[in-house]
Coordinates of C-alpha atoms and ligand atoms in Angstrom, one line a residue:
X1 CA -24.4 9.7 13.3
X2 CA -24.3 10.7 9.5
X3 CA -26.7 9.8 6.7
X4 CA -25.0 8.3 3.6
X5 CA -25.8 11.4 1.7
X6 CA -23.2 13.3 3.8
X7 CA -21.0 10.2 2.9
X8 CA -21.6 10.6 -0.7
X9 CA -21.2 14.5 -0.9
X10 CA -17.9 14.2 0.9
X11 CA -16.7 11.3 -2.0
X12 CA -17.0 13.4 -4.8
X13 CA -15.0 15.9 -4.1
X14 CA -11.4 15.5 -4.9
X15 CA -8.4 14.6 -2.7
X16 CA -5.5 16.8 -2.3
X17 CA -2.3 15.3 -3.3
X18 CA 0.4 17.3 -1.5
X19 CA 3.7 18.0 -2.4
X20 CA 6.7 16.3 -0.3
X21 CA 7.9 20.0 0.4
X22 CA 4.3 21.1 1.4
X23 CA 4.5 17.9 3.8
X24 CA 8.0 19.2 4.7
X25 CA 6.8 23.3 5.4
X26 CA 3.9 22.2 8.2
X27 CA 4.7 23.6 11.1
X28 CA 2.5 24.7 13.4
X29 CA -0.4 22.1 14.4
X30 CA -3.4 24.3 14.5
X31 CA -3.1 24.9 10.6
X32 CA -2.1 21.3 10.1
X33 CA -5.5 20.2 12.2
X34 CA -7.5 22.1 9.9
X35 CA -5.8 20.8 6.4
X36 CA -6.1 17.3 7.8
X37 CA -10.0 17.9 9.2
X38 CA -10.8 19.0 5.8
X39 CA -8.8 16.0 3.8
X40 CA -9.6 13.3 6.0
X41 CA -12.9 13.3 5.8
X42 CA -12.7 13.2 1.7
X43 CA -10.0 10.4 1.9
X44 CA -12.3 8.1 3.9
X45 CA -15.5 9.3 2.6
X46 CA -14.1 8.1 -1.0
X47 CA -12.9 4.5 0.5
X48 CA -16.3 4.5 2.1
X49 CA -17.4 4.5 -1.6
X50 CA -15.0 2.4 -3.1
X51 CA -15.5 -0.2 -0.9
X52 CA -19.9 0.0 -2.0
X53 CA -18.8 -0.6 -5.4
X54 CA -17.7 -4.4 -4.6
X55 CA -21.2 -6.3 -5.1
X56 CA -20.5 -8.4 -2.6
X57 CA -19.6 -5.5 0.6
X58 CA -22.8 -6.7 2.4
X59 CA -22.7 -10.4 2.7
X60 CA -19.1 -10.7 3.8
X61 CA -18.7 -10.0 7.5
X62 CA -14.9 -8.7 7.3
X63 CA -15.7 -6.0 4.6
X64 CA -18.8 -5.2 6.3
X65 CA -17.1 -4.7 9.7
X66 CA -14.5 -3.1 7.6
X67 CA -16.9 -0.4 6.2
X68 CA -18.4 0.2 9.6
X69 CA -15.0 1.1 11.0
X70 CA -14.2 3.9 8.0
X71 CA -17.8 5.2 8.5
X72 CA -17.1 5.7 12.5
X73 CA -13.7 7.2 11.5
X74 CA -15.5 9.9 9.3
X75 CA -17.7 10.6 11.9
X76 CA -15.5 11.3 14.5
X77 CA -13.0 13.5 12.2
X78 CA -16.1 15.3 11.6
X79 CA -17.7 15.3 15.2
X80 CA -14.0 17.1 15.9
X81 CA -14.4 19.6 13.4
X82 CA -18.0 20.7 13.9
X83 CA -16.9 20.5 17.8
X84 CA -14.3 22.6 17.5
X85 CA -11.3 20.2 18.7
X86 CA -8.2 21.6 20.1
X87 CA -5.4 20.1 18.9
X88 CA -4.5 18.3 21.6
X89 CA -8.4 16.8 21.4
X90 CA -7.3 16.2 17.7
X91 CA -4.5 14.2 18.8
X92 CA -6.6 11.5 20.4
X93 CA -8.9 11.1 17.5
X94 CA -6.0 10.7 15.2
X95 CA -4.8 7.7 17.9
X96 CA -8.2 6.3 17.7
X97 CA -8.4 6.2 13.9
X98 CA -5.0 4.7 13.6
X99 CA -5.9 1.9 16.7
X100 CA -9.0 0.6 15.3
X101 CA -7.6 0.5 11.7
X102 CA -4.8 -1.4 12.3
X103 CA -5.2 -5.1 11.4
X104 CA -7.4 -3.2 8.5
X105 CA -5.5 -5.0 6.0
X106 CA -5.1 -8.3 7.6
X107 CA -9.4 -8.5 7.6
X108 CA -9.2 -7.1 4.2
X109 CA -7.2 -10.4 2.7
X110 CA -9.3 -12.1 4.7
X111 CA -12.7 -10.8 3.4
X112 CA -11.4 -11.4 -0.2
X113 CA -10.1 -14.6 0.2
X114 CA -14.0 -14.9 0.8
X115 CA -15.2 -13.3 -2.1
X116 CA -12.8 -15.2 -4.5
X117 CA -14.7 -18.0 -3.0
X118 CA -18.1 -16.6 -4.0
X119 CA -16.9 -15.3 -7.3
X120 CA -15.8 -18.2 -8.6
X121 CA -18.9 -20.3 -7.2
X122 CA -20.4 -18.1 -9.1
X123 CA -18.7 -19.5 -12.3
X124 CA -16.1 -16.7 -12.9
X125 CA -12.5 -17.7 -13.7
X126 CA -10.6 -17.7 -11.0
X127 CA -7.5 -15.4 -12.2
X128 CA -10.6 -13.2 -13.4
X129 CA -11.6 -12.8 -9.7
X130 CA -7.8 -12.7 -8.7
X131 CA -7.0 -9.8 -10.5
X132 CA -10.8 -7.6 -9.8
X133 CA -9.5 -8.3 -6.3
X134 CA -5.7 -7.7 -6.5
X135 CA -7.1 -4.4 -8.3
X136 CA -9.2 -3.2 -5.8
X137 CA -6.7 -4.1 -3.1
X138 CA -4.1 -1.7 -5.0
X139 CA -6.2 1.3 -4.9
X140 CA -8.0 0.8 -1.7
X141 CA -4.4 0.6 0.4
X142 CA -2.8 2.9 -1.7
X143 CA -5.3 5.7 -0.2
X144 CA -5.0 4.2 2.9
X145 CA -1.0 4.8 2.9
X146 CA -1.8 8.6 2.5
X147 CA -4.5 8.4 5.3
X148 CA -1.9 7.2 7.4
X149 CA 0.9 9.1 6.3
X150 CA -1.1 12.7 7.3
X151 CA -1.9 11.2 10.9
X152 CA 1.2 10.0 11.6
X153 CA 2.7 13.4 10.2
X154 CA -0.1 14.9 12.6
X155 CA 1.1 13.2 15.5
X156 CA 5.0 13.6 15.1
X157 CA 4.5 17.3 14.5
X158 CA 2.3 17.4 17.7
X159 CA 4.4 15.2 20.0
X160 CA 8.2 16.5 18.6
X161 CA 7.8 19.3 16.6
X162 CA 9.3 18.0 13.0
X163 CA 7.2 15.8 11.0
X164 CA 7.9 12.4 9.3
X165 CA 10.1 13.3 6.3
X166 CA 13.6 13.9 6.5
X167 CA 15.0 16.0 4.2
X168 CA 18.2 14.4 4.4
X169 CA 17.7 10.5 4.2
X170 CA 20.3 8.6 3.5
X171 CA 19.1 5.0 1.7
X172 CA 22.6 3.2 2.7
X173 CA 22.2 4.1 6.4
X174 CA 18.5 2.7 5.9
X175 CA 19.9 -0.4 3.9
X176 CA 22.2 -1.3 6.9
X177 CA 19.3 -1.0 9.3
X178 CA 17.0 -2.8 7.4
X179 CA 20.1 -5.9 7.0
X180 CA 20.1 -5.7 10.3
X181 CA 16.6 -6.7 11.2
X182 CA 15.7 -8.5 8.1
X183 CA 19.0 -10.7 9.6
X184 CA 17.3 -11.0 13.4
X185 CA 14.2 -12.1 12.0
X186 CA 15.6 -15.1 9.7
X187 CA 17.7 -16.2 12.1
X188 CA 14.6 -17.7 14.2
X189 CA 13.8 -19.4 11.1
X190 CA 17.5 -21.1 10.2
X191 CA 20.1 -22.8 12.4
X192 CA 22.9 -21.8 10.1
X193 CA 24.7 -18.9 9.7
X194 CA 23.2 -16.3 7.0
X195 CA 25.0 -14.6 4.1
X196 CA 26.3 -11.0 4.6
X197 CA 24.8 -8.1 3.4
X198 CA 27.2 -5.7 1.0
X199 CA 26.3 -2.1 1.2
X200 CA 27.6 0.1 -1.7
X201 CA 27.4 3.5 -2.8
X202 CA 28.0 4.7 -6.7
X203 CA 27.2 8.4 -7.1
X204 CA 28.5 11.8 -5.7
X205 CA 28.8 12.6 -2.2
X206 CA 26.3 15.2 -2.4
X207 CA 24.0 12.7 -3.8
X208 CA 23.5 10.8 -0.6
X209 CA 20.4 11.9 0.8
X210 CA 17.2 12.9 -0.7
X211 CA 13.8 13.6 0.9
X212 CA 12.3 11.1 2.2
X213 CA 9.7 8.9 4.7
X214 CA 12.6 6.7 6.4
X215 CA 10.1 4.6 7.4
X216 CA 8.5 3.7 4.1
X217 CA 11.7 3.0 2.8
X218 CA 13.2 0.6 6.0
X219 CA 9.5 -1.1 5.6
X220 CA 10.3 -2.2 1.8
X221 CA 13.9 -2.6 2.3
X222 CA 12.9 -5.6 5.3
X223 CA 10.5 -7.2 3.1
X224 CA 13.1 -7.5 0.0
X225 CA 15.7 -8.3 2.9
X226 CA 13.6 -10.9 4.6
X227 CA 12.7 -12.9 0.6
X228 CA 16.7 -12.9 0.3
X229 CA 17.5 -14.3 3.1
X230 CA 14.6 -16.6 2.6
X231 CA 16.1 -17.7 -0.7
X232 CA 19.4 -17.8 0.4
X233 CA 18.8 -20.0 3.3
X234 CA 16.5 -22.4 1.7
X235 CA 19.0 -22.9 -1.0
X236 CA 21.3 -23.7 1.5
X237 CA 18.4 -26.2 4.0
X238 CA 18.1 -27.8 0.9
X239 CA 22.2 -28.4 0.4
X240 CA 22.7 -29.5 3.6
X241 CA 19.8 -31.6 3.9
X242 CA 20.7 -33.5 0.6
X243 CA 24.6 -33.8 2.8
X244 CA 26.1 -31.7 0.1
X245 CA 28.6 -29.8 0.8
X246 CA 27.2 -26.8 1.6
X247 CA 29.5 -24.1 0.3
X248 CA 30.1 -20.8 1.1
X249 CA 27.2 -18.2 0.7
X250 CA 27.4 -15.8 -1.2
X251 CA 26.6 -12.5 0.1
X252 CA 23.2 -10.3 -0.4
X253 CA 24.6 -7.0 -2.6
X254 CA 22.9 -3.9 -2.1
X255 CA 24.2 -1.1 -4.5
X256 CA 22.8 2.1 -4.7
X257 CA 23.4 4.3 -7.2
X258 CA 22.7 8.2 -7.3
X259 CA 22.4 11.6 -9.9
X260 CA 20.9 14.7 -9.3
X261 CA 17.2 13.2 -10.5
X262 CA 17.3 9.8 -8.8
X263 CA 18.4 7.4 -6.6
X264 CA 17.9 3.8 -7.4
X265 CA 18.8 0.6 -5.3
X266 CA 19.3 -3.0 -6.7
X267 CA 19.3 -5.8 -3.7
X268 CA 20.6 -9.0 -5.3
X269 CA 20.5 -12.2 -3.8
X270 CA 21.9 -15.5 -5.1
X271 CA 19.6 -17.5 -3.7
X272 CA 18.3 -19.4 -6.8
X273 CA 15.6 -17.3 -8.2
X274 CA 12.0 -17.8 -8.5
X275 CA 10.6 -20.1 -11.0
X276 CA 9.2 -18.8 -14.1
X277 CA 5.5 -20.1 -13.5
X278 CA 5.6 -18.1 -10.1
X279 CA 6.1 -15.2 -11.5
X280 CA 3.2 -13.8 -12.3
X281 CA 1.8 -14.3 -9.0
X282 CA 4.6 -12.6 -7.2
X283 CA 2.6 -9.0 -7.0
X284 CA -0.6 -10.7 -6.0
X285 CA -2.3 -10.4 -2.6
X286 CA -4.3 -14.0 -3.1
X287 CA -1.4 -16.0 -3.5
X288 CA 1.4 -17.2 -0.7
X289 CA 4.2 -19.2 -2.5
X290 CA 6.3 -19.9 -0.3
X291 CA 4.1 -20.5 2.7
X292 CA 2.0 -23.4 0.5
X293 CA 5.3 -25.6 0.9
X294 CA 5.5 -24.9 4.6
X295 CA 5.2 -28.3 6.1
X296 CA 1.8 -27.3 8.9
X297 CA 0.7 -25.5 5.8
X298 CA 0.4 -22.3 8.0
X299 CA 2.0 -19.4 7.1
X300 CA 1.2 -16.9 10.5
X301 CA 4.3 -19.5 12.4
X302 CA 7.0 -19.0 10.0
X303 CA 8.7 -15.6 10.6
X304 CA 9.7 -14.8 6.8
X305 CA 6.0 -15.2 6.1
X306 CA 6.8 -16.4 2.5
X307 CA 5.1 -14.6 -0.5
X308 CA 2.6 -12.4 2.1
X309 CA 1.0 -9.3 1.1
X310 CA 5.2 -7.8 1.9
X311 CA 5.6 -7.8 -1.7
X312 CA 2.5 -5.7 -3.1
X313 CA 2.7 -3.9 -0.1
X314 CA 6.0 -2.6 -0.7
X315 CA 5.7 -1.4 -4.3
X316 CA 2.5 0.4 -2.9
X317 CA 4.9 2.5 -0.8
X318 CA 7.2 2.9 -3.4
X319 CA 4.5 4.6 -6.2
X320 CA 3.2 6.5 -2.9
X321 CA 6.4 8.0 -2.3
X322 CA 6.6 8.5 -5.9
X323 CA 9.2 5.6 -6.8
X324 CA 8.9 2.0 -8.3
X325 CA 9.8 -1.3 -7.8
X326 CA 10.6 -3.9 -9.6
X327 CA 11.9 -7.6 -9.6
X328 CA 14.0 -9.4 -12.3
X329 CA 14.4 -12.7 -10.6
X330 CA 16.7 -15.6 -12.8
X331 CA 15.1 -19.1 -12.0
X332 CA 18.2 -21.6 -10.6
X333 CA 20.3 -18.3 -9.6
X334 CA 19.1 -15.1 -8.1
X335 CA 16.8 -12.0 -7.5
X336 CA 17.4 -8.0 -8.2
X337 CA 15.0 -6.2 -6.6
X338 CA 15.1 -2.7 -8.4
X339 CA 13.8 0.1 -6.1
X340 CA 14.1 4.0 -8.0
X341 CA 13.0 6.8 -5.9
X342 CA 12.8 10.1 -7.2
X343 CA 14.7 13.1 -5.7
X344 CA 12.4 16.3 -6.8
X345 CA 11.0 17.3 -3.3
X346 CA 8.1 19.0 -5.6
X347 CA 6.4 15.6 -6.4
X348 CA 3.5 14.7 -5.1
X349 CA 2.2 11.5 -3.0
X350 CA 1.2 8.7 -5.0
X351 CA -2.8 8.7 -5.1
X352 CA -5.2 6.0 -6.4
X353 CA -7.0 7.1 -10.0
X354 CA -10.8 5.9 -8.8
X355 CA -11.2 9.3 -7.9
X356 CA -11.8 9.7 -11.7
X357 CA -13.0 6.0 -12.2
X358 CA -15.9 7.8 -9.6
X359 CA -16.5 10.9 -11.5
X360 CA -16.8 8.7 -14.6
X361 CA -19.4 6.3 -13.2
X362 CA -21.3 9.9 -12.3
X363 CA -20.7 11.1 -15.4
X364 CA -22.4 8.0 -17.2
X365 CA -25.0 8.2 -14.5
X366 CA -25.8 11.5 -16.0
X367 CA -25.9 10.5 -19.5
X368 CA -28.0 7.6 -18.9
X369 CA -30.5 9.9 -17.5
X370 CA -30.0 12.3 -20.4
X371 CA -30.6 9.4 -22.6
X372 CA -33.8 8.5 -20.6
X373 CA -35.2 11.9 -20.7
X374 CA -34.6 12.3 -24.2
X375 CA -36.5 9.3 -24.7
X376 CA -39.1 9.9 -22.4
X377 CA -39.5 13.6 -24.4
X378 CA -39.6 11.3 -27.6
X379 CA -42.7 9.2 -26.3
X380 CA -44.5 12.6 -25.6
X381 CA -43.9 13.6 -28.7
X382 CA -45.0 10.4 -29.9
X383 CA -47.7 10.3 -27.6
X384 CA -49.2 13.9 -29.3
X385 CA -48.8 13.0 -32.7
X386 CA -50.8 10.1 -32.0
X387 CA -53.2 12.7 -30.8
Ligands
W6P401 C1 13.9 -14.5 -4.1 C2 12.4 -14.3 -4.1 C3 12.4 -12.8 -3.8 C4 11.4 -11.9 -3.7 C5 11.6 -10.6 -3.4 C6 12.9 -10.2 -3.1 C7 14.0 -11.0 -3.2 C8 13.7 -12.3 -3.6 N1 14.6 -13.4 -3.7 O1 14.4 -15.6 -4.3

């Protein structure tokens, strides 16, 4: 097992932030093994600490459990590199990790829906503890998307040779997949037809492709696909229901547009917008619009899942991937959903700041007991005069 001091030694040092072309080069799994032996066990030794600097880590039972989890990941990564795994040894600790971390962020929501409860009980405001928590939340998954992003590079290099990133992604081919899905999935929910999905293309030929996780992108691309068609059938439960004539839908437009430094995306739906007082929440993991008008007030049963964690989630993999997103929504008409990615293949992953906020807190640490010394060295002095 390993003493928190080994914990703490392991936070302070800094991550490595790699380049997508770094990411890109790895070949051979041996050298991999040993970059992600090294950087793993920084990575979750500094969510380790992040998650000690919430006051209340110790009385809630989901963070607790949580924190127990990161600290047997650490150990093993470490038990592997001490033990001298092969890399095919390495490859079942890296499936381990990723198994028992994977409703990590479903018991994360959960343990701060429980600490919104004690914070405010407590007497603080409640958008006060919304937005300490929404905070946290930010940095804590944003390292945990680069966690997971060198394992599963780890595993795809083991099991078929290339890694994760393909040089040559094309978003519209991702845009038509994601439809495609995002489609599947509201169709459980409406008995109706759905609007179409228009995929077009604005930019050079060359300009196509850029470098990219398709994954990250298909994941963000559903979860702006699966609000439209949210919208856009609501809009039209709500016509019908009221024996309107429903109309003809119109269609979800998906444009993307492309120069040699970027690529940017705009989905636009028309399916009336999201009212102004909403909008502030619309980033937040502690709110769940949509699912608060569901009629069993449950939002696990309804597939589009209203206003989830899909949304926050999704611009975390956009600044990972070193790209934003952004939403312009027009209450009583529609949504754009702006997504820009960057093309340079020499930026690097997106990386939480706490690193610093860390060194900081040590930093004061220091000068507090610079201060006390120099206080302490007054009293003597003090203490001799009066002598
Ligand atoms: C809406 C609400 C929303 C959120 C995210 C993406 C698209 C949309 N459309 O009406």
């Amino acid at each position: 097992s390993v003493d928190s001091s080994t914990i703490a030694e392991y936070a302070n040092c800094e991550p490595t932030p790699l380049r997508l072309e770094e990411v890109l080069a790895m070949r051979d799994t041996q050298g991999t093994m040993h970059l992600l032996q090294k950087e793993l066990k920084v990575r979750l030794a500094i969510r380790i600490a992040h998650l000690d600097s919430l006051e209340d880590v110790g009385t809630i039972e989901a963070l607790r459990c949580a924190r127990a989890r990161l600290v047997r990941s650490f150990q093993d990564v470490r038990d592997a590199s001490l033990g001298n795994a092969t890399p095919e040894e390495f490859v079942s600790v890296i499936k381990m990790l990723k198994l028992r971390h994977s409703d990590q962020i479903q018991r994360l929501t959960q343990g701060m829906q429980e600490m919104k409860r004690l914070r405010t009980q407590r007497g603080e405001a409640e958008e006060d503890a919304v937005e300490v928590i929404d905070s946290f939340l930010n940095r804590f998954v944003l390292s945990r998307i680069g966690i997971e992003m060198l394992n599963s590079q780890y595993l795809a290099l083991f099991k078929k040779k290339s890694g994760i990133v393909d040089p040559h992604c094309d978003p519209c081919a991702i845009a038509k997949l994601a439809a495609s899905h995002a489609r599947r999935i509201a169709m459980s929910e409406f008995d109706f037809p759905l609007p179409e999905v228009e995929i077009s293309f604005f930019g050079l030929e060359s300009a196509r492709t850029l470098p990219l996780v398709p994954s990250y992108l298909l994941y963000i691309l559903m979860e702006l696909l699966k609000n439209s068609f949210g919208a856009v059938g609501e809009k039209q439960k709500r016509l019908l229901q009221a024996g309107l004539p429903a109309g003809q839908m119109d269609p979800i437009v998906i444009r993307v547009a492309s120069d040699e430094a970027q690529v940017v995306l705009d989905i636009f739906d028309r399916g009336g917008g999201i009212p102004f007082q909403h909008q502030p929440h619309i980033w937040s993991y502690m709110y769940s619009t949509r699912s608060r008008s569901a009629p069993d007030g449950n939002e696990a049963c309804t597939p589009l899942g209203g206003f989830g964690v899909g949304l926050p989630l999704s611009r975390l993999y956009a600044e990972y991937i070193g790209g934003s997103l952004h939403l312009m929504s027009m209450p009583n008409f529609g949504t754009h959903a702006f997504l820009f990615l960057q093309r340079c293949s020499s930026r690097k992953e997106g990386m939480p700041t706490y690193v610093n906020w860390l060194r900081k807190r040590a930093l004061l640490d220091e000068l507090h007991d610079m201060e006390a010394r120099k206080r302490a060295a007054a009293d003597i002095e003090d203490y001799a005069e009066a002598l």
